[in-house]
Amino acid sequence: MTSPVPGTAEERHASWLELFFDLVVVVAVAQLAHLLEGDLGLRDAGLFVVLFYAVWSVWTSFTLYANVAATRTRTRAMLVAMFGIAVMAAAIPQAAGERGEAFAIAYVCCRWLGMISWRRTGQQLFSWPAAQAGAGFVPWVVSIWVEPPARYWLWTAGVVLDIVLSAVQGSRAQEMLARMRRSTSRRAQSVQLVPARLEPAHLGERLGLFVIIVLGEAVAQVVMAASGADWSGPLLVAALAGFGLLVSLWWLTLEYGALSVPRLGQRRVEAWLALPAHFTITMGITSVAAGLGMLAEHPSEPLDLAARWVLCGGLALYFLTTTVVGAIAGAPRTWLFGRALPAAVATVLLGVFGGPLESRWLALILVAVAVWQVRYARRHPAGAGAGPA
């Protein structure tokens, strides 16, 4: 970390505490990726989504808290939350069984600690209320005393409430603030709600670092699978294609920011849009990580249906998210309908009809789709500007 140049504004970066906090997320993402291996059913896929959101939401809550609190960030709170995520990560492999209660307790404790930490700032984050509190917290509390399968439905309800209500309320944040300023009642004056102001550059960096974490897990999956397999021509093709796919996703993130959409660097993207998109993008990359690991194990054989959808579905989710965000945020139509949407459709079609393809050829087609996106990025460099706000 370099010192600022005299006479210029200091650019804020992730602190050592935040980087240390991210280490436990690396482990949690690895545990989540392993859930997608083997004979996967719809129930297992649904559980993966819910557990991924739980880990991501705790990380998000404390990331946003540190963004607003800056030098006033409470080290003890961050370290306790880090331990809580570690407990969640340890419980993930058996969260559908005997450790589901432990996972829920750790999650509730982390969210409660986040609420307390936010309260100490004296600021209200209107653009993403779930970072501080929300209706989605209640079903998780209730689930501690409820047996499966009802417990998992409560977890699902908590995720839906968190995302939907925060997105709706966040999109109306400016209108709410304007009404508060116009209010002249004594009660409104006594509440003194101070809107939290996010630092876009710092938040963009933090969201990007999370993307790097899940890309790192994908690299680890390919390396570990290759280390235990017979080294042959098909494995070399599959490994090169898998690595090329990850490099392409990294390039898109590097060029356009954590949301991988052209021209978003030229304007601020509100948290109510950026955060749900970040959730689905990183979840998609984690799914790709698990798929690449299974692909590298048997490169000369077709992937079974579940493994193929883990890989193709994850990449489709990535491209579909960028398409939706781009449509809302005003990305170029030539990119939307000429690149992003066709890429999402192509990966879905590969998931449906790619059964006869050997794993290595499926990987080569997927990397070709990703490289096609990268070529657009190289011809249309991102503009400088603010990131998520």
Coordinates of C-alpha atoms in Angstrom, one line a residue:
M1 CA 0.0 0.0 0.0
T2 CA 1.6 3.2 -1.2
S3 CA 1.4 6.6 0.4
P4 CA -0.7 9.2 -1.4
V5 CA 1.0 11.7 -3.6
P6 CA 1.3 15.1 -1.8
G7 CA -1.4 17.5 -3.0
T8 CA -3.8 14.7 -4.2
A9 CA -6.7 13.1 -2.5
E10 CA -5.9 9.8 -0.8
E11 CA -7.5 6.9 -2.6
R12 CA -8.9 4.4 -0.1
H13 CA -8.2 0.7 -0.5
A14 CA -9.2 -2.4 1.4
S15 CA -7.5 -2.5 4.9
W16 CA -5.4 -5.3 6.2
L17 CA -8.3 -6.2 8.5
E18 CA -10.7 -6.5 5.5
L19 CA -8.2 -8.7 3.6
F20 CA -7.7 -10.9 6.6
F21 CA -11.5 -11.1 7.0
D22 CA -11.7 -12.4 3.4
L23 CA -9.5 -15.4 4.2
V24 CA -12.4 -17.3 5.9
V25 CA -14.6 -16.6 2.9
V26 CA -12.1 -18.5 0.7
V27 CA -12.7 -21.6 2.8
A28 CA -16.4 -21.1 2.8
V29 CA -16.5 -20.8 -1.0
A30 CA -14.5 -24.0 -1.3
Q31 CA -17.0 -25.8 0.9
L32 CA -19.9 -24.5 -1.1
A33 CA -18.3 -25.6 -4.4
H34 CA -18.0 -29.1 -3.0
L35 CA -21.7 -29.3 -2.4
L36 CA -22.2 -29.3 -6.2
E37 CA -20.1 -32.4 -6.8
G38 CA -21.5 -35.9 -7.2
D39 CA -25.1 -36.9 -7.8
L40 CA -26.9 -33.5 -7.6
G41 CA -30.6 -33.0 -7.3
L42 CA -32.9 -30.0 -7.3
R43 CA -33.0 -30.1 -3.5
D44 CA -29.2 -30.0 -3.3
A45 CA -29.0 -27.1 -5.8
G46 CA -31.6 -25.2 -3.8
L47 CA -29.6 -25.7 -0.6
F48 CA -26.5 -24.5 -2.3
V49 CA -28.2 -21.2 -3.3
V50 CA -29.5 -20.7 0.3
L51 CA -26.2 -21.4 1.9
F52 CA -24.2 -19.3 -0.6
Y53 CA -26.5 -16.4 0.2
A54 CA -26.0 -16.8 3.9
V55 CA -22.2 -16.6 3.6
W56 CA -22.4 -13.8 1.0
S57 CA -24.8 -11.8 3.1
V58 CA -22.7 -11.8 6.2
W59 CA -19.6 -10.8 4.1
T60 CA -21.7 -8.1 2.5
S61 CA -23.0 -6.7 5.8
F62 CA -19.5 -6.3 7.3
T63 CA -18.0 -5.1 4.0
L64 CA -20.6 -2.3 3.8
Y65 CA -20.1 -1.6 7.4
A66 CA -16.4 -1.2 7.0
N67 CA -17.0 0.9 3.9
V68 CA -19.1 3.4 5.9
A69 CA -17.2 3.2 9.2
A70 CA -13.7 3.5 7.6
T71 CA -11.1 4.1 10.3
R72 CA -13.8 3.7 13.0
T73 CA -14.4 0.0 12.0
R74 CA -14.4 -2.1 15.2
T75 CA -11.7 -4.8 14.9
R76 CA -13.3 -7.0 17.5
A77 CA -16.6 -7.1 15.6
M78 CA -14.9 -8.0 12.3
L79 CA -12.9 -10.8 13.9
V80 CA -15.9 -12.3 15.7
A81 CA -17.8 -12.3 12.5
M82 CA -14.9 -13.9 10.8
F83 CA -15.1 -16.7 13.4
G84 CA -18.8 -17.0 12.8
I85 CA -18.3 -17.5 9.1
A86 CA -15.7 -20.1 9.9
V87 CA -18.3 -22.0 11.9
M88 CA -20.8 -21.7 9.0
A89 CA -18.1 -23.0 6.6
A90 CA -17.4 -26.0 8.8
A91 CA -21.1 -26.8 9.0
I92 CA -21.8 -26.5 5.3
P93 CA -21.0 -30.2 4.3
Q94 CA -23.7 -31.4 6.8
A95 CA -26.0 -28.3 6.8
A96 CA -28.7 -30.6 5.3
G97 CA -28.3 -32.9 8.3
E98 CA -27.1 -32.7 11.9
R99 CA -25.3 -29.4 11.5
G100 CA -28.1 -27.4 10.0
E101 CA -29.0 -26.0 13.5
A102 CA -25.3 -25.0 14.1
F103 CA -25.2 -23.3 10.7
A104 CA -28.4 -21.3 11.4
I105 CA -27.2 -20.3 14.9
A106 CA -23.8 -19.1 13.5
Y107 CA -25.6 -17.1 10.8
V108 CA -28.1 -15.5 13.2
C109 CA -25.2 -14.5 15.5
C110 CA -23.2 -13.0 12.6
R111 CA -26.2 -11.0 11.4
W112 CA -27.1 -9.8 14.9
L113 CA -23.5 -8.7 15.4
G114 CA -23.7 -6.8 12.1
M115 CA -26.8 -5.0 13.3
I116 CA -25.1 -3.9 16.5
S117 CA -22.0 -2.7 14.6
W118 CA -24.2 -0.7 12.2
R119 CA -26.1 0.8 15.0
R120 CA -22.9 2.2 16.5
T121 CA -22.3 4.2 13.3
G122 CA -25.5 6.1 13.7
Q123 CA -26.2 5.8 10.0
Q124 CA -28.9 4.1 8.0
L125 CA -28.1 2.4 4.7
F126 CA -31.3 3.0 2.7
S127 CA -29.8 1.6 -0.5
W128 CA -29.5 -2.0 0.9
P129 CA -31.4 -2.4 4.2
A130 CA -30.5 -6.1 4.5
A131 CA -27.0 -5.1 5.5
Q132 CA -28.3 -3.8 8.8
A133 CA -31.6 -5.6 9.5
G134 CA -34.5 -6.9 7.6
A135 CA -37.6 -9.1 7.5
G136 CA -35.4 -11.9 6.1
F137 CA -33.6 -12.3 9.4
V138 CA -36.7 -13.5 11.3
P139 CA -37.2 -16.8 9.4
W140 CA -33.6 -17.8 10.1
V141 CA -34.2 -17.2 13.9
V142 CA -37.3 -19.3 13.8
S143 CA -35.6 -22.1 11.9
I144 CA -33.3 -22.8 14.8
W145 CA -36.2 -24.5 16.6
V146 CA -37.7 -26.1 13.5
E147 CA -36.9 -29.5 12.0
P148 CA -36.2 -30.3 8.4
P149 CA -37.6 -29.9 5.8
A150 CA -39.5 -27.0 7.2
R151 CA -36.2 -25.4 8.2
Y152 CA -35.0 -25.2 4.7
W153 CA -38.3 -23.5 3.6
L154 CA -37.7 -20.9 6.3
W155 CA -34.2 -20.3 5.1
T156 CA -35.5 -19.9 1.5
A157 CA -38.1 -17.4 2.7
G158 CA -35.4 -15.5 4.6
V159 CA -33.3 -15.2 1.4
V160 CA -36.3 -14.1 -0.8
L161 CA -37.4 -11.5 1.8
D162 CA -33.9 -10.1 2.1
I163 CA -33.3 -9.7 -1.6
V164 CA -36.7 -8.6 -2.7
L165 CA -37.5 -6.2 0.1
S166 CA -34.0 -4.7 0.0
A167 CA -34.1 -4.3 -3.8
V168 CA -37.5 -2.6 -3.7
Q169 CA -36.7 -0.4 -0.7
G170 CA -33.3 0.5 -2.1
S171 CA -34.7 1.5 -5.5
R172 CA -37.0 3.9 -3.6
A173 CA -34.3 5.2 -1.3
Q174 CA -34.0 8.6 -2.9
E175 CA -37.7 9.2 -2.8
M176 CA -37.7 8.2 0.9
L177 CA -34.9 10.5 1.7
A178 CA -36.6 13.4 -0.1
R179 CA -39.8 12.8 1.9
M180 CA -37.8 12.8 5.1
R181 CA -36.2 16.1 4.3
R182 CA -39.6 17.7 3.4
S183 CA -41.1 16.5 6.7
T184 CA -41.5 19.2 9.3
S185 CA -43.0 17.1 12.1
R186 CA -41.3 17.1 15.5
R187 CA -41.2 13.3 15.4
A188 CA -39.3 13.3 12.2
Q189 CA -36.9 15.9 13.5
S190 CA -36.2 13.9 16.7
V191 CA -35.4 10.7 14.9
Q192 CA -32.4 12.2 13.1
L193 CA -31.7 9.3 10.7
V194 CA -28.4 9.9 9.0
P195 CA -28.2 8.3 5.5
A196 CA -25.0 6.2 5.2
R197 CA -22.8 7.3 2.3
L198 CA -20.9 4.5 0.6
E199 CA -17.5 5.1 -1.0
P200 CA -18.0 3.7 -4.6
A201 CA -14.3 3.1 -5.4
H202 CA -13.7 1.1 -2.1
L203 CA -16.9 -0.9 -2.6
G204 CA -16.1 -1.7 -6.2
E205 CA -12.7 -2.9 -5.1
R206 CA -14.2 -5.1 -2.3
L207 CA -16.8 -6.6 -4.7
G208 CA -14.0 -7.3 -7.2
L209 CA -11.9 -9.0 -4.5
F210 CA -14.8 -11.4 -3.8
V211 CA -14.9 -12.3 -7.5
I212 CA -11.2 -13.0 -7.3
I213 CA -11.9 -15.3 -4.4
V214 CA -14.4 -17.4 -6.3
L215 CA -12.1 -17.4 -9.4
G216 CA -9.3 -18.7 -7.2
E217 CA -11.5 -21.5 -6.1
A218 CA -12.2 -22.4 -9.7
V219 CA -8.4 -22.6 -10.4
A220 CA -8.0 -24.8 -7.3
Q221 CA -10.7 -27.1 -8.6
V222 CA -9.0 -27.6 -11.9
V223 CA -5.5 -28.1 -10.4
M224 CA -6.7 -30.6 -7.8
A225 CA -8.7 -32.6 -10.4
A226 CA -5.7 -32.6 -12.8
S227 CA -3.3 -33.7 -10.0
G228 CA -5.3 -36.9 -9.4
A229 CA -6.0 -37.8 -13.0
D230 CA -3.9 -39.5 -15.7
W231 CA -2.1 -36.8 -17.7
S232 CA -3.1 -37.3 -21.2
G233 CA -4.0 -35.3 -24.3
P234 CA -7.7 -35.0 -23.4
L235 CA -6.8 -33.7 -19.9
L236 CA -4.5 -31.1 -21.4
V237 CA -7.2 -29.8 -23.7
A238 CA -9.7 -29.7 -20.9
A239 CA -7.3 -28.0 -18.5
L240 CA -6.3 -25.4 -21.1
A241 CA -9.9 -24.7 -22.0
G242 CA -10.9 -24.5 -18.3
F243 CA -8.1 -22.1 -17.5
G244 CA -8.9 -20.0 -20.6
L245 CA -12.5 -19.8 -19.4
L246 CA -11.4 -18.5 -16.0
V247 CA -9.0 -16.0 -17.6
S248 CA -11.8 -14.7 -19.7
L249 CA -14.1 -14.2 -16.7
W250 CA -11.2 -12.5 -14.9
W251 CA -10.6 -10.2 -17.9
L252 CA -14.3 -9.2 -18.0
T253 CA -14.2 -8.4 -14.3
L254 CA -10.9 -6.5 -14.7
E255 CA -12.1 -4.5 -17.7
Y256 CA -15.7 -3.6 -16.6
G257 CA -15.6 -4.0 -12.9
A258 CA -17.3 -6.5 -10.6
L259 CA -20.5 -6.5 -12.6
S260 CA -18.9 -7.1 -16.0
V261 CA -21.1 -4.7 -17.9
P262 CA -19.8 -2.1 -20.4
R263 CA -20.1 1.6 -19.6
L264 CA -21.0 1.1 -15.9
G265 CA -17.7 2.7 -15.1
Q266 CA -19.1 5.9 -16.5
R267 CA -21.9 6.1 -14.0
R268 CA -22.8 5.0 -10.4
V269 CA -24.8 1.8 -10.0
E270 CA -26.9 1.9 -6.9
A271 CA -26.4 -0.8 -4.3
W272 CA -30.0 -2.2 -4.7
L273 CA -28.9 -3.3 -8.2
A274 CA -25.2 -3.9 -7.8
L275 CA -25.5 -6.2 -4.8
P276 CA -28.1 -8.8 -6.0
A277 CA -26.1 -8.9 -9.3
H278 CA -22.9 -9.5 -7.5
F279 CA -24.6 -12.3 -5.5
T280 CA -25.7 -14.1 -8.7
I281 CA -22.5 -13.5 -10.6
T282 CA -20.3 -14.9 -7.8
M283 CA -22.7 -17.8 -7.3
G284 CA -22.5 -18.6 -11.0
I285 CA -18.7 -18.5 -11.0
T286 CA -18.7 -20.9 -7.9
S287 CA -20.9 -23.3 -9.9
V288 CA -18.5 -23.0 -12.8
A289 CA -15.6 -23.9 -10.4
A290 CA -17.3 -27.1 -9.3
G291 CA -18.2 -28.0 -12.9
L292 CA -14.6 -27.5 -14.1
G293 CA -13.4 -29.8 -11.3
M294 CA -15.7 -32.6 -12.5
L295 CA -14.9 -31.9 -16.1
A296 CA -11.1 -32.3 -15.5
E297 CA -11.7 -35.7 -13.8
H298 CA -13.0 -37.3 -16.9
P299 CA -12.0 -35.2 -19.9
S300 CA -12.6 -37.8 -22.6
E301 CA -16.1 -38.7 -21.4
P302 CA -19.4 -36.8 -21.6
L303 CA -20.4 -35.1 -18.4
D304 CA -23.5 -36.5 -16.7
L305 CA -26.6 -34.3 -16.7
A306 CA -26.1 -32.8 -13.2
A307 CA -22.4 -32.0 -13.8
R308 CA -23.2 -30.5 -17.2
W309 CA -25.8 -28.2 -15.7
V310 CA -23.5 -27.2 -12.9
L311 CA -21.0 -26.0 -15.4
C312 CA -23.3 -24.6 -18.2
G313 CA -25.9 -23.3 -15.7
G314 CA -23.3 -21.4 -13.7
L315 CA -22.0 -19.7 -16.8
A316 CA -25.5 -19.0 -18.1
L317 CA -26.3 -17.4 -14.7
Y318 CA -23.2 -15.2 -15.1
F319 CA -24.1 -14.0 -18.6
L320 CA -27.8 -13.7 -17.8
T321 CA -27.1 -11.5 -14.8
T322 CA -24.8 -9.2 -16.8
T323 CA -27.6 -9.0 -19.5
V324 CA -30.3 -7.9 -17.0
V325 CA -28.0 -5.4 -15.2
G326 CA -26.9 -4.0 -18.6
A327 CA -30.5 -3.6 -19.7
I328 CA -31.4 -1.8 -16.5
A329 CA -28.3 0.4 -16.3
G330 CA -28.3 1.4 -20.0
A331 CA -25.5 -0.7 -21.5
P332 CA -25.1 -0.5 -25.3
R333 CA -27.8 -2.4 -27.2
T334 CA -25.1 -3.8 -29.6
W335 CA -23.6 -5.5 -26.5
L336 CA -26.9 -6.6 -25.0
F337 CA -28.4 -8.2 -28.0
G338 CA -25.3 -9.0 -29.9
R339 CA -23.1 -10.4 -27.2
A340 CA -24.5 -10.8 -23.6
L341 CA -27.9 -12.3 -24.4
P342 CA -26.6 -14.7 -27.1
A343 CA -23.9 -15.9 -24.7
A344 CA -26.5 -16.7 -22.1
V345 CA -28.7 -18.5 -24.6
A346 CA -25.7 -20.5 -26.0
T347 CA -24.7 -21.8 -22.6
V348 CA -28.3 -22.8 -21.8
L349 CA -28.5 -24.7 -25.1
L350 CA -25.2 -26.5 -24.3
G351 CA -26.7 -27.5 -21.0
V352 CA -29.8 -28.9 -22.8
F353 CA -28.2 -30.5 -25.9
G354 CA -24.5 -30.9 -24.9
G355 CA -25.0 -34.4 -23.5
P356 CA -23.2 -36.3 -26.3
L357 CA -20.1 -34.0 -26.3
E358 CA -16.9 -35.2 -24.6
S359 CA -16.0 -32.9 -21.6
R360 CA -13.0 -31.4 -23.4
W361 CA -15.1 -30.3 -26.4
L362 CA -17.8 -28.9 -24.2
A363 CA -15.1 -26.9 -22.4
L364 CA -13.7 -25.6 -25.7
I365 CA -17.1 -24.4 -26.8
L366 CA -17.7 -22.6 -23.5
V367 CA -14.3 -20.9 -23.6
A368 CA -15.1 -19.8 -27.2
V369 CA -18.3 -18.1 -26.0
A370 CA -16.4 -16.3 -23.2
V371 CA -13.6 -15.3 -25.5
W372 CA -16.2 -13.9 -27.9
Q373 CA -17.2 -11.6 -25.0
V374 CA -13.6 -10.6 -24.3
R375 CA -13.1 -9.6 -27.9
Y376 CA -15.9 -7.0 -27.5
A377 CA -14.2 -5.8 -24.3
R378 CA -10.9 -5.3 -26.0
R379 CA -12.5 -3.2 -28.8
H380 CA -14.6 -1.2 -26.4
P381 CA -12.5 -0.3 -23.3
A382 CA -14.3 0.7 -20.2
G383 CA -14.5 4.4 -19.3
A384 CA -13.2 5.7 -16.0
G385 CA -15.6 6.7 -13.4
A386 CA -17.5 5.7 -10.2
G387 CA -18.5 2.2 -9.4
P388 CA -21.4 0.9 -7.2
A389 CA -22.8 3.4 -4.8

